Amino acid sequence: MNYPKGIRIKNNKSINYANRGMTLENDINQTNEYYKEIEKAIIYKRPTPIQVTKVHYPSQGKVIIKEAYFLQPSTLDYCGIYNGKYIDFDVKETTSKTSFPIKNIHPHQLKHIEQIIRHKGIAFLIIRFTKLNETYLLFAKELIEYINKTDKASIPYNYIKDKGHIVEIKYSPRLDYLKIIEEKLEE
Amino acid sequence: MNYPKGIRIKNNKSINYANRGMTLENDINQTNEYYKEIEKAIIYKRPTPIQVTKVHYPSQGKVIIKEAYFLQPSTLDYCGIYNGKYIDFDVKETTSKTSFPIKNIHPHQLKHIEQIIRHKGIAFLIIRFTKLNETYLLFAKELIEYINKTDKASIPYNYIKDKGHIVEIKYSPRLDYLKIIEEKLEE
């Protein structure tokens, strides 16, 4: 599929529901629903930005968008509030077993992550190595530290395993990433 | 214009630029730009949610949205981070000189505001009485308190003047609303 992840196209029969509930994004969405229900946190998925170029007014008060384009996001996919604190993160999957390609994070997103650090927000990536079936939370500080000191095109698996925090997959919530945030805040 | 506020339509010759920089929304956008530049806060304008129903692939890797609809926002227009804290607010204008109509705030938005209070976020409305040329910041607590105890369809001007905080219009930043937040946090 060529449209950005997370965009739902109504009536598109080619969507494959076989993997529903198995992607990292679905696991995070389910977890965020859970957090909302138990009133632990409110985490939003930011919509993919869209530039509208043509609209049509079929009748009074009605608007149909007739031409529009997906734009490159300059922020991360998720943001929200946990106990008054600002949270901002993205989820990334890789099929590599040995490293995480830095090109998966756009330069605008890196700039955004650096801004959130400066403004004392809680920013991180949730990275899944799909072939290892392992999911890690890597805080922004450790992410930026590695990227700033390396000339390599990727972050080694061992760095993420060492500096990151493993997130176990459970039934509900699927990925209890806030547990790691809580431990970090208690330090 | 029938499309939601804040949506920019490219090449639409009917846009009136005469009032540019004079609406409350423009004042807030200018103020947020200023805060970003001086690294005081990062405040985003949430995009109006859009449901995409038809897409077209003119060539490999290209996507054009051919049919989509604006959805009713269930959150507030602005959110962001100030000194690690989560901020969430909306801006509303009224031509009334005596009260602010509660119908200007959708039920979903009220529910959202109550959630932000429970999660210890900083939530508020910035309300401009355009004919009085007065702008007030009203914190979520005082907003919800009034709405919960009244049967009336609007909040009296005097309540907003009494419980709210006036925001003076200046050259730059146009509306220094974070000054009021800072004072509140120092209490």
CSV table of C-alpha atoms in Angstrom, one decimal:
chain,number,residue,atom,x,y,z
A,1,MET,CA,0.0,0.0,0.0
A,2,ASN,CA,1.4,3.4,-1.0
A,3,TYR,CA,-0.6,5.6,1.3
A,4,PRO,CA,0.9,6.5,4.8
A,5,LYS,CA,0.4,4.0,7.5
A,6,GLY,CA,-2.6,4.5,9.7
A,7,ILE,CA,-4.8,5.9,7.0
A,8,ARG,CA,-8.0,3.9,6.7
A,9,ILE,CA,-9.5,3.8,3.3
A,10,LYS,CA,-13.2,3.0,3.5
A,11,ASN,CA,-14.5,0.3,1.1
A,12,ASN,CA,-11.1,-0.7,0.0
A,13,LYS,CA,-11.4,-4.5,-0.4
A,14,SER,CA,-7.7,-5.0,-0.7
A,15,ILE,CA,-7.0,-4.3,3.0
A,16,ASN,CA,-5.6,-7.4,4.6
A,17,TYR,CA,-7.2,-8.1,7.9
A,18,ALA,CA,-5.3,-11.3,8.5
A,19,ASN,CA,-2.6,-9.4,10.5
A,20,ARG,CA,-5.1,-7.3,12.4
A,21,GLY,CA,-3.9,-7.0,16.0
A,22,MET,CA,-0.5,-8.2,15.2
A,23,THR,CA,1.3,-5.1,14.0
A,24,LEU,CA,3.2,-2.9,16.5
A,25,GLU,CA,0.8,0.0,15.6
A,26,ASN,CA,-2.2,-2.1,16.5
A,27,ASP,CA,-0.6,-3.2,19.7
A,28,ILE,CA,0.0,0.4,20.7
A,29,ASN,CA,-3.5,1.5,19.7
A,30,GLN,CA,-5.0,-1.3,21.8
A,31,THR,CA,-2.7,-0.3,24.7
A,32,ASN,CA,-3.7,3.4,24.5
A,33,GLU,CA,-7.4,2.4,24.5
A,34,TYR,CA,-6.7,0.4,27.6
A,35,TYR,CA,-4.9,3.3,29.3
A,36,LYS,CA,-7.8,5.6,28.4
A,37,GLU,CA,-10.4,3.2,29.9
A,38,ILE,CA,-8.6,2.8,33.2
A,39,GLU,CA,-7.9,6.5,33.2
A,40,LYS,CA,-4.1,6.1,33.3
A,41,ALA,CA,-3.2,8.3,30.4
A,42,ILE,CA,-4.6,9.9,27.3
A,43,ILE,CA,-2.5,9.2,24.2
A,44,TYR,CA,-3.6,10.4,20.8
A,45,LYS,CA,-2.5,9.2,17.4
A,46,ARG,CA,-1.8,12.3,15.3
A,47,PRO,CA,-3.5,12.2,11.9
A,48,THR,CA,-1.3,12.2,8.9
A,49,PRO,CA,-1.2,15.8,7.7
A,50,ILE,CA,-3.2,16.4,4.5
A,51,GLN,CA,-3.1,19.4,2.2
A,52,VAL,CA,-6.5,20.1,0.7
A,53,THR,CA,-6.3,21.6,-2.8
A,54,LYS,CA,-9.9,21.3,-4.2
A,55,VAL,CA,-13.3,21.3,-2.4
A,56,HIS,CA,-16.8,21.0,-3.7
A,57,TYR,CA,-20.0,22.2,-2.1
A,58,PRO,CA,-22.8,19.9,-3.3
A,59,SER,CA,-25.4,21.8,-1.2
A,60,GLN,CA,-25.7,24.4,1.6
A,61,GLY,CA,-23.4,23.5,4.5
A,62,LYS,CA,-21.9,20.4,2.8
A,63,VAL,CA,-18.3,20.1,1.8
A,64,ILE,CA,-16.6,17.3,-0.2
A,65,ILE,CA,-12.8,17.3,-0.6
A,66,LYS,CA,-12.2,16.5,-4.3
A,67,GLU,CA,-8.4,16.8,-4.3
A,68,ALA,CA,-5.9,16.5,-1.5
A,69,TYR,CA,-2.4,15.2,-0.8
A,70,PHE,CA,-0.7,13.4,2.1
A,71,LEU,CA,2.1,15.4,3.6
A,72,GLN,CA,5.3,14.2,5.3
A,73,PRO,CA,4.8,14.3,9.1
A,74,SER,CA,7.2,16.6,10.9
A,75,THR,CA,6.3,15.2,14.3
A,76,LEU,CA,6.0,11.8,15.9
A,77,ASP,CA,2.9,9.6,15.5
A,78,TYR,CA,1.7,9.7,19.1
A,79,CYS,CA,1.4,12.4,21.8
A,80,GLY,CA,-0.6,12.8,25.0
A,81,ILE,CA,-0.7,13.3,28.7
A,82,TYR,CA,0.4,11.1,31.6
A,83,ASN,CA,0.0,12.5,35.1
A,84,GLY,CA,0.2,16.1,33.8
A,85,LYS,CA,3.4,15.3,31.8
A,86,TYR,CA,3.7,15.7,28.1
A,87,ILE,CA,4.5,12.4,26.2
A,88,ASP,CA,5.6,12.2,22.5
A,89,PHE,CA,6.7,9.0,20.7
A,90,ASP,CA,6.7,7.0,17.5
A,91,VAL,CA,6.6,3.3,16.8
A,92,LYS,CA,8.9,1.7,14.3
A,93,GLU,CA,9.3,-1.8,12.9
A,94,THR,CA,12.3,-3.3,11.3
A,95,THR,CA,12.9,-6.7,9.7
A,96,SER,CA,16.6,-6.5,10.4
A,97,LYS,CA,17.9,-8.8,13.1
A,98,THR,CA,21.0,-6.8,13.8
A,99,SER,CA,20.3,-3.1,13.6
A,100,PHE,CA,17.7,-0.3,13.2
A,101,PRO,CA,18.1,1.8,10.1
A,102,ILE,CA,18.3,5.5,11.1
A,103,LYS,CA,16.7,6.5,7.8
A,104,ASN,CA,13.4,5.2,9.4
A,105,ILE,CA,13.4,8.5,11.3
A,106,HIS,CA,13.0,11.6,9.1
A,107,PRO,CA,15.3,14.6,9.8
A,108,HIS,CA,12.2,16.7,10.8
A,109,GLN,CA,11.3,14.0,13.3
A,110,LEU,CA,14.8,14.1,14.8
A,111,LYS,CA,14.6,17.9,15.2
A,112,HIS,CA,11.2,17.5,16.8
A,113,ILE,CA,12.6,14.9,19.3
A,114,GLU,CA,15.5,17.3,20.2
A,115,GLN,CA,12.9,20.1,20.8
A,116,ILE,CA,10.8,17.8,23.1
A,117,ILE,CA,14.0,17.0,25.1
A,118,ARG,CA,14.8,20.7,25.5
A,119,HIS,CA,11.3,21.4,26.7
A,120,LYS,CA,11.5,18.5,29.3
A,121,GLY,CA,8.9,16.3,27.6
A,122,ILE,CA,9.0,12.5,27.7
A,123,ALA,CA,10.0,11.4,24.2
A,124,PHE,CA,10.9,7.9,23.0
A,125,LEU,CA,10.7,5.4,20.2
A,126,ILE,CA,9.2,2.0,20.4
A,127,ILE,CA,11.1,-0.3,18.1
A,128,ARG,CA,10.1,-3.8,17.2
A,129,PHE,CA,12.5,-6.3,15.6
A,130,THR,CA,9.8,-8.3,13.9
A,131,LYS,CA,12.0,-11.3,13.0
A,132,LEU,CA,13.2,-11.5,16.6
A,133,ASN,CA,9.7,-10.7,18.0
A,134,GLU,CA,11.3,-8.3,20.5
A,135,THR,CA,10.1,-4.8,21.2
A,136,TYR,CA,12.2,-2.1,22.9
A,137,LEU,CA,11.5,1.4,24.3
A,138,LEU,CA,14.5,3.7,23.6
A,139,PHE,CA,14.4,7.1,25.3
A,140,ALA,CA,15.1,10.1,23.1
A,141,LYS,CA,18.3,10.9,25.0
A,142,GLU,CA,19.9,7.6,24.2
A,143,LEU,CA,18.6,7.8,20.6
A,144,ILE,CA,20.0,11.2,20.0
A,145,GLU,CA,23.3,10.5,21.8
A,146,TYR,CA,24.0,7.5,19.4
A,147,ILE,CA,22.9,9.3,16.2
A,148,ASN,CA,25.1,12.4,17.1
A,149,LYS,CA,28.2,10.3,17.6
A,150,THR,CA,27.9,7.9,14.7
A,151,ASP,CA,28.6,8.0,11.0
A,152,LYS,CA,26.8,4.7,10.5
A,153,ALA,CA,23.4,4.4,8.8
A,154,SER,CA,21.9,2.3,11.6
A,155,ILE,CA,21.8,1.7,15.3
A,156,PRO,CA,23.1,-1.7,16.3
A,157,TYR,CA,20.6,-4.2,17.9
A,158,ASN,CA,23.0,-4.5,20.8
A,159,TYR,CA,22.9,-0.8,21.6
A,160,ILE,CA,19.1,-0.8,21.7
A,161,LYS,CA,19.1,-4.0,23.8
A,162,ASP,CA,21.7,-2.4,26.2
A,163,LYS,CA,20.4,1.2,26.4
A,164,GLY,CA,16.7,0.5,25.7
A,165,HIS,CA,14.0,-1.3,27.8
A,166,ILE,CA,12.3,-4.4,26.6
A,167,VAL,CA,8.5,-4.2,26.4
A,168,GLU,CA,6.9,-7.6,26.9
A,169,ILE,CA,3.8,-8.5,24.8
A,170,LYS,CA,0.8,-9.4,27.0
A,171,TYR,CA,-2.9,-9.9,26.5
A,172,SER,CA,-4.1,-6.6,27.9
A,173,PRO,CA,-2.5,-4.1,27.7
A,174,ARG,CA,-0.6,-5.5,24.8
A,175,LEU,CA,2.5,-3.4,25.4
A,176,ASP,CA,2.6,-1.7,28.9
A,177,TYR,CA,5.1,0.9,27.9
A,178,LEU,CA,4.0,3.4,30.7
A,179,LYS,CA,5.4,1.0,33.3
A,180,ILE,CA,8.9,1.9,31.9
A,181,ILE,CA,8.0,5.6,32.0
A,182,GLU,CA,6.9,5.3,35.6
A,183,GLU,CA,10.1,3.5,36.6
A,184,LYS,CA,12.1,6.2,34.8
A,185,LEU,CA,10.2,9.0,36.6
A,186,GLU,CA,10.8,7.4,40.0
A,187,GLU,CA,14.6,7.4,39.5
B,1,MET,CA,-16.8,29.8,3.9
B,2,ASN,CA,-18.2,26.4,4.7
B,3,TYR,CA,-15.1,24.5,5.4
B,4,PRO,CA,-13.7,24.3,9.0
B,5,LYS,CA,-11.6,27.2,10.2
B,6,GLY,CA,-7.9,26.8,9.8
B,7,ILE,CA,-8.1,24.8,6.5
B,8,ARG,CA,-6.1,26.5,3.8
B,9,ILE,CA,-7.4,26.0,0.3
B,10,LYS,CA,-4.6,26.5,-2.2
B,11,ASN,CA,-5.4,28.7,-5.2
B,12,ASN,CA,-8.8,29.7,-3.8
B,13,LYS,CA,-9.0,33.3,-5.0
B,14,SER,CA,-12.0,34.1,-2.7
B,15,ILE,CA,-9.9,34.1,0.5
B,16,ASN,CA,-10.1,37.5,2.0
B,17,TYR,CA,-6.6,38.6,3.2
B,18,ALA,CA,-7.8,42.0,4.4
B,19,ASN,CA,-8.3,40.6,8.0
B,20,ARG,CA,-5.1,38.7,8.0
B,21,GLY,CA,-3.4,38.9,11.4
B,22,MET,CA,-6.5,40.3,13.0
B,23,THR,CA,-8.4,37.2,13.9
B,24,LEU,CA,-7.9,35.5,17.3
B,25,GLU,CA,-6.6,32.4,15.5
B,26,ASN,CA,-4.0,34.4,13.7
B,27,ASP,CA,-3.0,36.1,16.9
B,28,ILE,CA,-2.5,32.8,18.6
B,29,ASN,CA,-0.6,31.3,15.7
B,30,GLN,CA,1.7,34.3,15.6
B,31,THR,CA,2.2,34.0,19.4
B,32,ASN,CA,3.0,30.2,19.1
B,33,GLU,CA,5.5,30.9,16.4
B,34,TYR,CA,7.1,33.5,18.8
B,35,TYR,CA,7.2,31.0,21.7
B,36,LYS,CA,8.8,28.4,19.4
B,37,GLU,CA,11.5,30.9,18.3
B,38,ILE,CA,12.5,31.9,21.8
B,39,GLU,CA,12.2,28.3,22.9
B,40,LYS,CA,9.6,29.0,25.5
B,41,ALA,CA,7.1,26.4,24.5
B,42,ILE,CA,6.0,24.2,21.6
B,43,ILE,CA,2.3,24.5,20.8
B,44,TYR,CA,0.8,22.7,17.8
B,45,LYS,CA,-2.4,23.4,15.9
B,46,ARG,CA,-4.2,20.1,15.5
B,47,PRO,CA,-5.2,19.5,12.0
B,48,THR,CA,-9.0,19.2,11.3
B,49,PRO,CA,-9.6,15.4,11.1
B,50,ILE,CA,-10.3,14.2,7.6
B,51,GLN,CA,-11.8,10.9,6.5
B,52,VAL,CA,-10.3,9.7,3.3
B,53,THR,CA,-12.8,7.6,1.2
B,54,LYS,CA,-11.2,7.5,-2.3
B,55,VAL,CA,-7.6,7.6,-3.4
B,56,HIS,CA,-5.9,7.5,-6.8
B,57,TYR,CA,-2.4,6.3,-7.8
B,58,PRO,CA,-1.4,8.2,-10.9
B,59,SER,CA,2.1,6.5,-10.9
B,60,GLN,CA,4.4,4.4,-8.7
B,61,GLY,CA,4.7,5.9,-5.2
B,62,LYS,CA,2.2,8.8,-5.9
B,63,VAL,CA,-1.1,9.1,-4.2
B,64,ILE,CA,-3.9,11.7,-4.8
B,65,ILE,CA,-6.9,11.8,-2.5
B,66,LYS,CA,-10.0,12.1,-4.7
B,67,GLU,CA,-12.7,12.0,-2.1
B,68,ALA,CA,-12.6,12.9,1.6
B,69,TYR,CA,-14.7,14.6,4.3
B,70,PHE,CA,-14.0,16.9,7.2
B,71,LEU,CA,-14.9,15.3,10.5
B,72,GLN,CA,-16.1,17.0,13.7
B,73,PRO,CA,-13.1,17.5,16.0
B,74,SER,CA,-13.4,15.7,19.3
B,75,THR,CA,-10.5,17.5,20.9
B,76,LEU,CA,-9.4,21.2,21.2
B,77,ASP,CA,-7.5,23.0,18.5
B,78,TYR,CA,-4.2,23.5,20.2
B,79,CYS,CA,-1.9,21.3,22.3
B,80,GLY,CA,1.7,21.2,23.2
B,81,ILE,CA,4.4,21.3,25.8
B,82,TYR,CA,5.5,24.0,28.2
B,83,ASN,CA,8.3,23.2,30.7
B,84,GLY,CA,7.5,19.5,30.5
B,85,LYS,CA,3.8,20.1,31.2
B,86,TYR,CA,1.0,19.2,28.8
B,87,ILE,CA,-1.1,22.1,27.5
B,88,ASP,CA,-4.4,21.9,25.7
B,89,PHE,CA,-6.7,24.7,24.6
B,90,ASP,CA,-9.1,26.2,22.1
B,91,VAL,CA,-9.8,29.7,20.9
B,92,LYS,CA,-13.3,31.0,20.4
B,93,GLU,CA,-14.7,34.3,19.2
B,94,THR,CA,-18.1,35.7,19.9
B,95,THR,CA,-19.9,38.8,18.6
B,96,SER,CA,-22.1,38.9,21.7
B,97,LYS,CA,-21.3,41.7,24.1
B,98,THR,CA,-22.9,40.1,27.1
B,99,SER,CA,-22.3,36.4,27.1
B,100,PHE,CA,-20.4,33.4,25.5
B,101,PRO,CA,-22.8,30.8,23.9
B,102,ILE,CA,-22.0,27.3,25.4
B,103,LYS,CA,-23.0,25.7,22.0
B,104,ASN,CA,-19.7,27.0,20.7
B,105,ILE,CA,-18.1,24.1,22.6
B,106,HIS,CA,-19.1,20.7,21.3
B,107,PRO,CA,-20.1,18.0,23.9
B,108,HIS,CA,-17.0,15.9,22.8
B,109,GLN,CA,-14.8,18.9,23.5
B,110,LEU,CA,-16.3,19.3,27.0
B,111,LYS,CA,-15.6,15.6,27.7
B,112,HIS,CA,-12.1,16.1,26.4
B,113,ILE,CA,-11.6,19.1,28.7
B,114,GLU,CA,-12.8,17.1,31.7
B,115,GLN,CA,-10.4,14.3,30.9
B,116,ILE,CA,-7.4,16.7,30.7
B,117,ILE,CA,-8.3,18.2,34.1
B,118,ARG,CA,-8.4,14.6,35.6
B,119,HIS,CA,-5.0,13.9,34.1
B,120,LYS,CA,-3.6,17.1,35.6
B,121,GLY,CA,-3.0,18.8,32.3
B,122,ILE,CA,-3.3,22.6,31.7
B,123,ALA,CA,-6.5,23.2,29.8
B,124,PHE,CA,-8.3,26.4,29.0
B,125,LEU,CA,-10.3,28.5,26.5
B,126,ILE,CA,-9.1,31.8,25.0
B,127,ILE,CA,-12.4,33.7,24.4
B,128,ARG,CA,-12.5,37.0,22.4
B,129,PHE,CA,-15.5,39.3,22.6
B,130,THR,CA,-14.9,40.8,19.2
B,131,LYS,CA,-17.2,43.8,19.6
B,132,LEU,CA,-15.7,44.7,22.9
B,133,ASN,CA,-12.2,43.9,21.6
B,134,GLU,CA,-11.4,42.1,24.8
B,135,THR,CA,-9.7,38.6,25.1
B,136,TYR,CA,-9.9,36.4,28.2
B,137,LEU,CA,-8.2,33.2,29.2
B,138,LEU,CA,-10.7,31.0,31.2
B,139,PHE,CA,-9.2,27.9,32.8
B,140,ALA,CA,-11.0,24.6,32.3
B,141,LYS,CA,-11.9,24.3,36.0
B,142,GLU,CA,-13.9,27.6,36.0
B,143,LEU,CA,-15.4,26.7,32.7
B,144,ILE,CA,-16.7,23.3,33.7
B,145,GLU,CA,-17.8,24.6,37.1
B,146,TYR,CA,-20.1,27.1,35.5
B,147,ILE,CA,-21.4,24.7,32.8
B,148,ASN,CA,-22.2,22.0,35.4
B,149,LYS,CA,-24.2,24.3,37.6
B,150,THR,CA,-26.2,26.3,35.0
B,151,ASP,CA,-29.2,25.6,32.8
B,152,LYS,CA,-28.5,28.6,30.7
B,153,ALA,CA,-27.3,28.4,27.1
B,154,SER,CA,-24.4,30.8,27.7
B,155,ILE,CA,-21.8,32.0,30.1
B,156,PRO,CA,-22.3,35.7,31.1
B,157,TYR,CA,-19.5,38.1,30.2
B,158,ASN,CA,-19.3,39.2,33.8
B,159,TYR,CA,-18.4,35.6,34.9
B,160,ILE,CA,-15.7,35.4,32.3
B,161,LYS,CA,-14.4,38.9,33.3
B,162,ASP,CA,-14.4,37.9,37.0
B,163,LYS,CA,-13.1,34.3,36.8
B,164,GLY,CA,-11.0,34.6,33.7
B,165,HIS,CA,-7.8,36.5,33.0
B,166,ILE,CA,-7.6,39.3,30.5
B,167,VAL,CA,-5.0,38.8,27.7
B,168,GLU,CA,-3.7,42.2,26.4
B,169,ILE,CA,-3.0,42.4,22.6
B,170,LYS,CA,0.6,43.5,22.0
B,171,TYR,CA,2.8,43.7,18.9
B,172,SER,CA,4.9,40.5,19.6
B,173,PRO,CA,3.9,38.2,21.0
B,174,ARG,CA,0.3,39.2,20.1
B,175,LEU,CA,-1.3,37.4,23.0
B,176,ASP,CA,1.1,36.4,25.8
B,177,TYR,CA,-1.1,33.8,27.3
B,178,LEU,CA,1.7,31.8,28.8
B,179,LYS,CA,2.4,34.6,31.2
B,180,ILE,CA,-1.0,33.8,32.8
B,181,ILE,CA,-0.1,30.1,32.9
B,182,GLU,CA,3.2,30.9,34.6
B,183,GLU,CA,1.5,33.0,37.3
B,184,LYS,CA,-1.0,30.2,37.8
B,185,LEU,CA,1.8,27.6,38.3
B,186,GLU,CA,3.6,29.8,40.8
B,187,GLU,CA,0.5,29.9,43.0
